[in-house]
Amino acid sequence: MSNLPLDQQTEVKYDEPVDQTEMSFLDHLEELRWHIIRAFVAIGICTIAAFLSSSIVFGEVILGPSRTDFWTYQMLCKLSDLLDTAALCIDKLPFILQSRQMTGQFTMHITSSFAVGIVVAFPYAFWEVWRFISPGLYVNEKKVASGAVFYVSLLFAIGVLFGYFILTPLSVNFLANYQIDPSILNEFDIVSYVSTVTTLVLACGLLFQLPMVVLFLTKSGLLTPEIMKQYRKHGIVVIFFLGAMLTPPDPFSQVLIAIPLIGLYQFSIMVSKRAFKKREHQLKNA
């Protein structure tokens, strides 16, 4: 039994790592290697499953936004009927897909399957990474990051859904109908199409992690809601820059992805404000 006062005993435990098992540097590398291997195995299994389900994954999921019967287009047409206007209804996509390379279809089959594998296996892959990181955290750091796997996976899923059902079909419709001269036909290569779809979807999944990043930085004492408010304009510029870096080089897609990110920035300010108040309360009662 320790002779320290109870409050000091609690403070010591609060600052101790969760897992006090001593490991050498090589042991840590070996453990990290196995976590990474298991994560890639999960992605590989999901990729193979997606590759074998080409009629669904490629025929319905990847090529879905290229057809007018896609869910988003159908909902826009229904909304047009309710508003008694045809402006929102997308009933024609004036472009065709071609494969101009001998390995084009096979390469895009693998690429699309791998993208689907990443999306499906992301929660498990992140959990494996978290299993490696969490034992080395202190108790207070563990509390800061509690629920990280769930919320990161949730935000990733929301971002993927936004990218697939909102950003991708609207971008495809814009690019398909954009013509500088009626004599120029839009005949897109399958490589370009699949790359655009997968880039938009995965970029949204990653960029939607902004609230979690803000939450962690605030609880760690590195960020405050006042700083976020003070540098709001700078943050918006950074958001547009990230949108330009992670999306295809057309202004329509960049603006579309920037709009929800600006909303996420505003939401992140509220998240930071709540986390900051909670942290201040804990420090006062410590």
CSV table of C-alpha atoms in Angstrom, one decimal:
chain,number,residue,atom,x,y,z
A,1,MET,CA,0.0,0.0,0.0
A,2,SER,CA,1.4,3.4,-1.0
A,3,ASN,CA,2.0,6.1,1.7
A,4,LEU,CA,1.1,8.9,-0.7
A,5,PRO,CA,-2.2,10.8,-0.1
A,6,LEU,CA,-5.1,9.5,-2.1
A,7,ASP,CA,-5.2,12.5,-4.4
A,8,GLN,CA,-1.5,12.1,-5.2
A,9,GLN,CA,-1.9,8.4,-5.8
A,10,THR,CA,-4.7,9.2,-8.3
A,11,GLU,CA,-2.5,11.8,-10.0
A,12,VAL,CA,0.3,9.3,-10.4
A,13,LYS,CA,-2.0,6.7,-11.9
A,14,TYR,CA,-3.5,9.4,-14.1
A,15,ASP,CA,-0.1,10.2,-15.6
A,16,GLU,CA,1.0,6.5,-16.0
A,17,PRO,CA,0.8,4.7,-19.4
A,18,VAL,CA,-2.2,2.3,-19.7
A,19,ASP,CA,0.2,-0.5,-20.6
A,20,GLN,CA,3.4,-0.5,-18.6
A,21,THR,CA,4.9,-3.5,-20.3
A,22,GLU,CA,8.4,-2.6,-21.4
A,23,MET,CA,9.2,-3.5,-25.0
A,24,SER,CA,12.3,-2.9,-27.0
A,25,PHE,CA,12.4,-0.8,-30.2
A,26,LEU,CA,12.5,-3.9,-32.3
A,27,ASP,CA,9.6,-5.4,-30.4
A,28,HIS,CA,7.6,-2.4,-31.2
A,29,LEU,CA,8.5,-2.6,-34.8
A,30,GLU,CA,7.5,-6.2,-34.9
A,31,GLU,CA,4.2,-5.5,-33.2
A,32,LEU,CA,3.5,-2.6,-35.6
A,33,ARG,CA,4.4,-4.9,-38.6
A,34,TRP,CA,1.7,-7.4,-37.6
A,35,HIS,CA,-0.9,-4.8,-37.0
A,36,ILE,CA,-0.2,-3.4,-40.5
A,37,ILE,CA,-0.2,-6.9,-42.0
A,38,ARG,CA,-3.6,-7.7,-40.4
A,39,ALA,CA,-5.0,-4.3,-41.7
A,40,PHE,CA,-3.8,-5.0,-45.2
A,41,VAL,CA,-5.1,-8.6,-45.1
A,42,ALA,CA,-8.5,-7.2,-44.3
A,43,ILE,CA,-8.3,-4.8,-47.1
A,44,GLY,CA,-7.0,-7.5,-49.4
A,45,ILE,CA,-9.9,-9.9,-48.5
A,46,CYS,CA,-12.5,-7.1,-49.1
A,47,THR,CA,-10.7,-6.2,-52.4
A,48,ILE,CA,-10.8,-9.9,-53.6
A,49,ALA,CA,-14.5,-10.1,-52.7
A,50,ALA,CA,-15.2,-6.9,-54.6
A,51,PHE,CA,-13.2,-8.1,-57.6
A,52,LEU,CA,-15.3,-11.4,-57.7
A,53,SER,CA,-18.5,-9.4,-57.4
A,54,SER,CA,-17.8,-7.3,-60.5
A,55,SER,CA,-21.4,-7.2,-61.7
A,56,ILE,CA,-22.4,-5.5,-58.5
A,57,VAL,CA,-19.3,-3.5,-57.5
A,58,PHE,CA,-18.3,-2.3,-60.9
A,59,GLY,CA,-21.6,-2.6,-62.8
A,60,GLU,CA,-23.9,-1.0,-60.2
A,61,VAL,CA,-21.7,0.9,-57.7
A,62,ILE,CA,-18.8,2.4,-59.7
A,63,LEU,CA,-20.9,2.9,-62.9
A,64,GLY,CA,-24.0,4.0,-61.1
A,65,PRO,CA,-23.4,7.7,-61.3
A,66,SER,CA,-22.9,7.4,-65.0
A,67,ARG,CA,-26.6,6.3,-65.5
A,68,THR,CA,-29.7,8.4,-65.3
A,69,ASP,CA,-31.5,5.8,-63.1
A,70,PHE,CA,-29.0,6.5,-60.3
A,71,TRP,CA,-30.6,7.2,-56.9
A,72,THR,CA,-29.5,10.8,-56.7
A,73,TYR,CA,-30.8,11.6,-60.2
A,74,GLN,CA,-34.1,10.0,-59.5
A,75,MET,CA,-34.5,12.0,-56.2
A,76,LEU,CA,-33.7,15.2,-58.1
A,77,CYS,CA,-36.4,14.4,-60.7
A,78,LYS,CA,-38.9,13.7,-57.9
A,79,LEU,CA,-38.0,17.0,-56.3
A,80,SER,CA,-38.5,18.7,-59.6
A,81,ASP,CA,-42.0,17.3,-59.8
A,82,LEU,CA,-42.8,18.5,-56.3
A,83,LEU,CA,-41.5,22.0,-57.2
A,84,ASP,CA,-43.2,21.9,-60.6
A,85,THR,CA,-40.0,22.6,-62.5
A,86,ALA,CA,-37.8,20.6,-64.8
A,87,ALA,CA,-34.6,22.5,-63.8
A,88,LEU,CA,-33.4,20.0,-61.2
A,89,CYS,CA,-34.3,16.8,-63.1
A,90,ILE,CA,-31.3,15.1,-64.7
A,91,ASP,CA,-32.7,12.8,-67.3
A,92,LYS,CA,-29.8,12.8,-69.8
A,93,LEU,CA,-26.0,12.3,-69.4
A,94,PRO,CA,-24.5,13.2,-72.8
A,95,PHE,CA,-21.3,11.1,-72.7
A,96,ILE,CA,-20.1,7.6,-73.3
A,97,LEU,CA,-17.4,5.6,-71.6
A,98,GLN,CA,-14.6,4.0,-73.7
A,99,SER,CA,-11.5,1.9,-72.9
A,100,ARG,CA,-8.7,3.2,-75.1
A,101,GLN,CA,-6.0,1.0,-73.6
A,102,MET,CA,-5.7,-2.8,-73.9
A,103,THR,CA,-5.4,-3.1,-70.1
A,104,GLY,CA,-7.8,-0.3,-69.4
A,105,GLN,CA,-10.8,-2.4,-68.2
A,106,PHE,CA,-8.7,-4.9,-66.3
A,107,THR,CA,-6.7,-2.1,-64.6
A,108,MET,CA,-9.9,-0.2,-63.6
A,109,HIS,CA,-11.5,-3.4,-62.4
A,110,ILE,CA,-8.6,-3.8,-59.9
A,111,THR,CA,-8.5,-0.1,-59.0
A,112,SER,CA,-12.2,0.1,-58.3
A,113,SER,CA,-12.1,-3.2,-56.3
A,114,PHE,CA,-9.2,-1.9,-54.2
A,115,ALA,CA,-11.1,1.4,-53.5
A,116,VAL,CA,-14.2,-0.6,-52.4
A,117,GLY,CA,-11.9,-2.8,-50.3
A,118,ILE,CA,-10.5,0.3,-48.5
A,119,VAL,CA,-13.9,1.7,-47.8
A,120,VAL,CA,-15.3,-1.6,-46.4
A,121,ALA,CA,-12.2,-2.5,-44.4
A,122,PHE,CA,-11.5,1.0,-43.1
A,123,PRO,CA,-13.0,0.5,-39.6
A,124,TYR,CA,-11.1,-2.7,-39.0
A,125,ALA,CA,-7.8,-1.2,-40.4
A,126,PHE,CA,-8.1,1.9,-38.2
A,127,TRP,CA,-8.9,-0.3,-35.2
A,128,GLU,CA,-5.7,-2.3,-35.8
A,129,VAL,CA,-3.7,1.0,-35.9
A,130,TRP,CA,-5.5,2.1,-32.8
A,131,ARG,CA,-4.7,-1.2,-31.0
A,132,PHE,CA,-1.0,-0.4,-31.6
A,133,ILE,CA,-1.2,3.2,-30.4
A,134,SER,CA,-3.5,3.0,-27.4
A,135,PRO,CA,-1.4,0.8,-25.1
A,136,GLY,CA,1.3,3.6,-25.1
A,137,LEU,CA,-1.1,6.4,-24.2
A,138,TYR,CA,-1.3,7.8,-20.7
A,139,VAL,CA,-4.6,7.5,-18.9
A,140,ASN,CA,-5.5,11.2,-19.6
A,141,GLU,CA,-4.6,10.7,-23.3
A,142,LYS,CA,-6.7,7.6,-23.4
A,143,LYS,CA,-9.7,9.6,-22.1
A,144,VAL,CA,-9.1,12.3,-24.7
A,145,ALA,CA,-9.3,9.7,-27.5
A,146,SER,CA,-12.1,7.6,-26.1
A,147,GLY,CA,-14.5,6.4,-28.8
A,148,ALA,CA,-12.0,7.3,-31.5
A,149,VAL,CA,-12.5,4.2,-33.6
A,150,PHE,CA,-16.3,4.6,-33.6
A,151,TYR,CA,-16.4,8.3,-34.4
A,152,VAL,CA,-13.6,8.2,-37.0
A,153,SER,CA,-15.4,5.3,-38.8
A,154,LEU,CA,-18.7,7.1,-38.6
A,155,LEU,CA,-17.3,10.3,-40.1
A,156,PHE,CA,-15.5,8.3,-42.8
A,157,ALA,CA,-18.8,6.6,-43.7
A,158,ILE,CA,-20.6,9.9,-43.8
A,159,GLY,CA,-17.9,11.4,-46.0
A,160,VAL,CA,-18.0,8.4,-48.3
A,161,LEU,CA,-21.8,8.6,-48.6
A,162,PHE,CA,-21.7,12.3,-49.3
A,163,GLY,CA,-18.9,11.8,-51.9
A,164,TYR,CA,-20.8,9.0,-53.6
A,165,PHE,CA,-24.4,10.2,-53.6
A,166,ILE,CA,-23.9,14.0,-53.7
A,167,LEU,CA,-20.5,15.1,-55.0
A,168,THR,CA,-19.8,12.4,-57.6
A,169,PRO,CA,-23.2,12.5,-59.5
A,170,LEU,CA,-23.3,16.3,-59.5
A,171,SER,CA,-19.7,16.4,-60.7
A,172,VAL,CA,-20.3,13.8,-63.4
A,173,ASN,CA,-23.4,15.7,-64.6
A,174,PHE,CA,-21.6,19.0,-64.7
A,175,LEU,CA,-18.6,17.6,-66.6
A,176,ALA,CA,-20.8,15.5,-69.0
A,177,ASN,CA,-22.8,18.5,-70.0
A,178,TYR,CA,-19.9,21.0,-70.2
A,179,GLN,CA,-19.1,21.7,-73.8
A,180,ILE,CA,-17.1,24.6,-75.3
A,181,ASP,CA,-18.5,23.7,-78.7
A,182,PRO,CA,-21.4,21.4,-79.7
A,183,SER,CA,-19.2,19.7,-82.3
A,184,ILE,CA,-17.0,18.3,-79.5
A,185,LEU,CA,-18.4,15.0,-78.1
A,186,ASN,CA,-17.7,13.9,-74.5
A,187,GLU,CA,-16.2,10.4,-74.8
A,188,PHE,CA,-14.5,9.7,-71.5
A,189,ASP,CA,-11.9,7.1,-71.0
A,190,ILE,CA,-12.8,4.5,-68.3
A,191,VAL,CA,-9.5,5.2,-66.5
A,192,SER,CA,-10.4,8.9,-66.1
A,193,TYR,CA,-14.0,8.1,-65.0
A,194,VAL,CA,-13.0,5.5,-62.3
A,195,SER,CA,-10.2,7.7,-61.1
A,196,THR,CA,-12.5,10.6,-60.7
A,197,VAL,CA,-15.2,8.6,-58.8
A,198,THR,CA,-12.7,6.9,-56.4
A,199,THR,CA,-10.8,10.1,-55.8
A,200,LEU,CA,-13.9,12.1,-54.9
A,201,VAL,CA,-15.3,9.4,-52.6
A,202,LEU,CA,-12.1,8.6,-50.7
A,203,ALA,CA,-11.2,12.3,-50.5
A,204,CYS,CA,-14.5,13.1,-48.8
A,205,GLY,CA,-14.0,10.2,-46.4
A,206,LEU,CA,-10.7,11.7,-45.3
A,207,LEU,CA,-11.7,15.3,-45.3
A,208,PHE,CA,-14.7,14.6,-43.1
A,209,GLN,CA,-12.3,13.7,-40.3
A,210,LEU,CA,-12.0,17.4,-39.5
A,211,PRO,CA,-14.2,17.4,-36.3
A,212,MET,CA,-12.2,14.5,-34.8
A,213,VAL,CA,-8.9,16.3,-35.5
A,214,VAL,CA,-10.3,19.4,-33.9
A,215,LEU,CA,-11.6,17.5,-30.9
A,216,PHE,CA,-8.3,15.8,-30.3
A,217,LEU,CA,-6.3,19.0,-30.6
A,218,THR,CA,-8.7,20.8,-28.2
A,219,LYS,CA,-8.7,18.1,-25.6
A,220,SER,CA,-4.9,18.1,-25.8
A,221,GLY,CA,-4.7,21.8,-25.2
A,222,LEU,CA,-3.3,22.7,-28.6
A,223,LEU,CA,-6.4,24.4,-29.9
A,224,THR,CA,-9.2,26.6,-28.6
A,225,PRO,CA,-12.5,27.7,-30.2
A,226,GLU,CA,-11.2,31.3,-30.0
A,227,ILE,CA,-8.3,30.4,-32.2
A,228,MET,CA,-10.6,28.7,-34.7
A,229,LYS,CA,-12.9,31.8,-34.8
A,230,GLN,CA,-9.9,34.2,-35.1
A,231,TYR,CA,-8.5,32.2,-38.0
A,232,ARG,CA,-11.8,31.3,-39.7
A,233,LYS,CA,-10.9,33.0,-43.0
A,234,HIS,CA,-7.5,31.3,-43.0
A,235,GLY,CA,-9.2,28.0,-42.3
A,236,ILE,CA,-11.6,28.5,-45.3
A,237,VAL,CA,-8.7,29.2,-47.6
A,238,VAL,CA,-7.0,26.0,-46.4
A,239,ILE,CA,-10.2,24.1,-47.0
A,240,PHE,CA,-10.4,25.3,-50.6
A,241,PHE,CA,-6.8,24.4,-51.0
A,242,LEU,CA,-7.3,20.9,-49.7
A,243,GLY,CA,-10.4,20.6,-51.9
A,244,ALA,CA,-8.3,21.6,-54.9
A,245,MET,CA,-5.5,19.1,-54.0
A,246,LEU,CA,-7.8,16.1,-53.3
A,247,THR,CA,-10.4,16.4,-56.0
A,248,PRO,CA,-10.2,16.5,-59.8
A,249,PRO,CA,-9.0,19.8,-61.3
A,250,ASP,CA,-12.4,21.3,-62.1
A,251,PRO,CA,-13.8,24.2,-60.1
A,252,PHE,CA,-17.2,22.7,-59.8
A,253,SER,CA,-16.0,19.7,-57.8
A,254,GLN,CA,-13.8,21.8,-55.7
A,255,VAL,CA,-16.6,24.2,-54.7
A,256,LEU,CA,-18.9,21.3,-54.0
A,257,ILE,CA,-16.5,19.7,-51.6
A,258,ALA,CA,-15.6,23.0,-50.0
A,259,ILE,CA,-19.2,23.8,-49.1
A,260,PRO,CA,-19.7,20.9,-46.7
A,261,LEU,CA,-16.2,21.4,-45.3
A,262,ILE,CA,-17.0,25.0,-44.4
A,263,GLY,CA,-20.1,23.6,-42.6
A,264,LEU,CA,-17.8,21.0,-40.9
A,265,TYR,CA,-15.5,23.9,-39.8
A,266,GLN,CA,-18.4,25.7,-38.2
A,267,PHE,CA,-19.5,22.4,-36.5
A,268,SER,CA,-15.9,21.8,-35.4
A,269,ILE,CA,-15.9,25.2,-33.7
A,270,MET,CA,-18.9,24.0,-31.6
A,271,VAL,CA,-17.1,20.7,-30.9
A,272,SER,CA,-14.0,22.6,-29.8
A,273,LYS,CA,-16.1,24.9,-27.6
A,274,ARG,CA,-17.7,22.0,-25.8
A,275,ALA,CA,-14.5,20.1,-25.4
A,276,PHE,CA,-12.7,23.2,-24.2
A,277,LYS,CA,-15.3,23.9,-21.5
A,278,LYS,CA,-15.2,20.3,-20.4
A,279,ARG,CA,-11.4,20.4,-20.2
A,280,GLU,CA,-11.4,23.6,-18.2
A,281,HIS,CA,-13.9,22.1,-15.8
A,282,GLN,CA,-11.7,19.1,-15.3
A,283,LEU,CA,-8.6,21.2,-14.7
A,284,LYS,CA,-10.4,23.3,-12.1
A,285,ASN,CA,-11.6,20.2,-10.2
A,286,ALA,CA,-8.2,18.5,-10.5
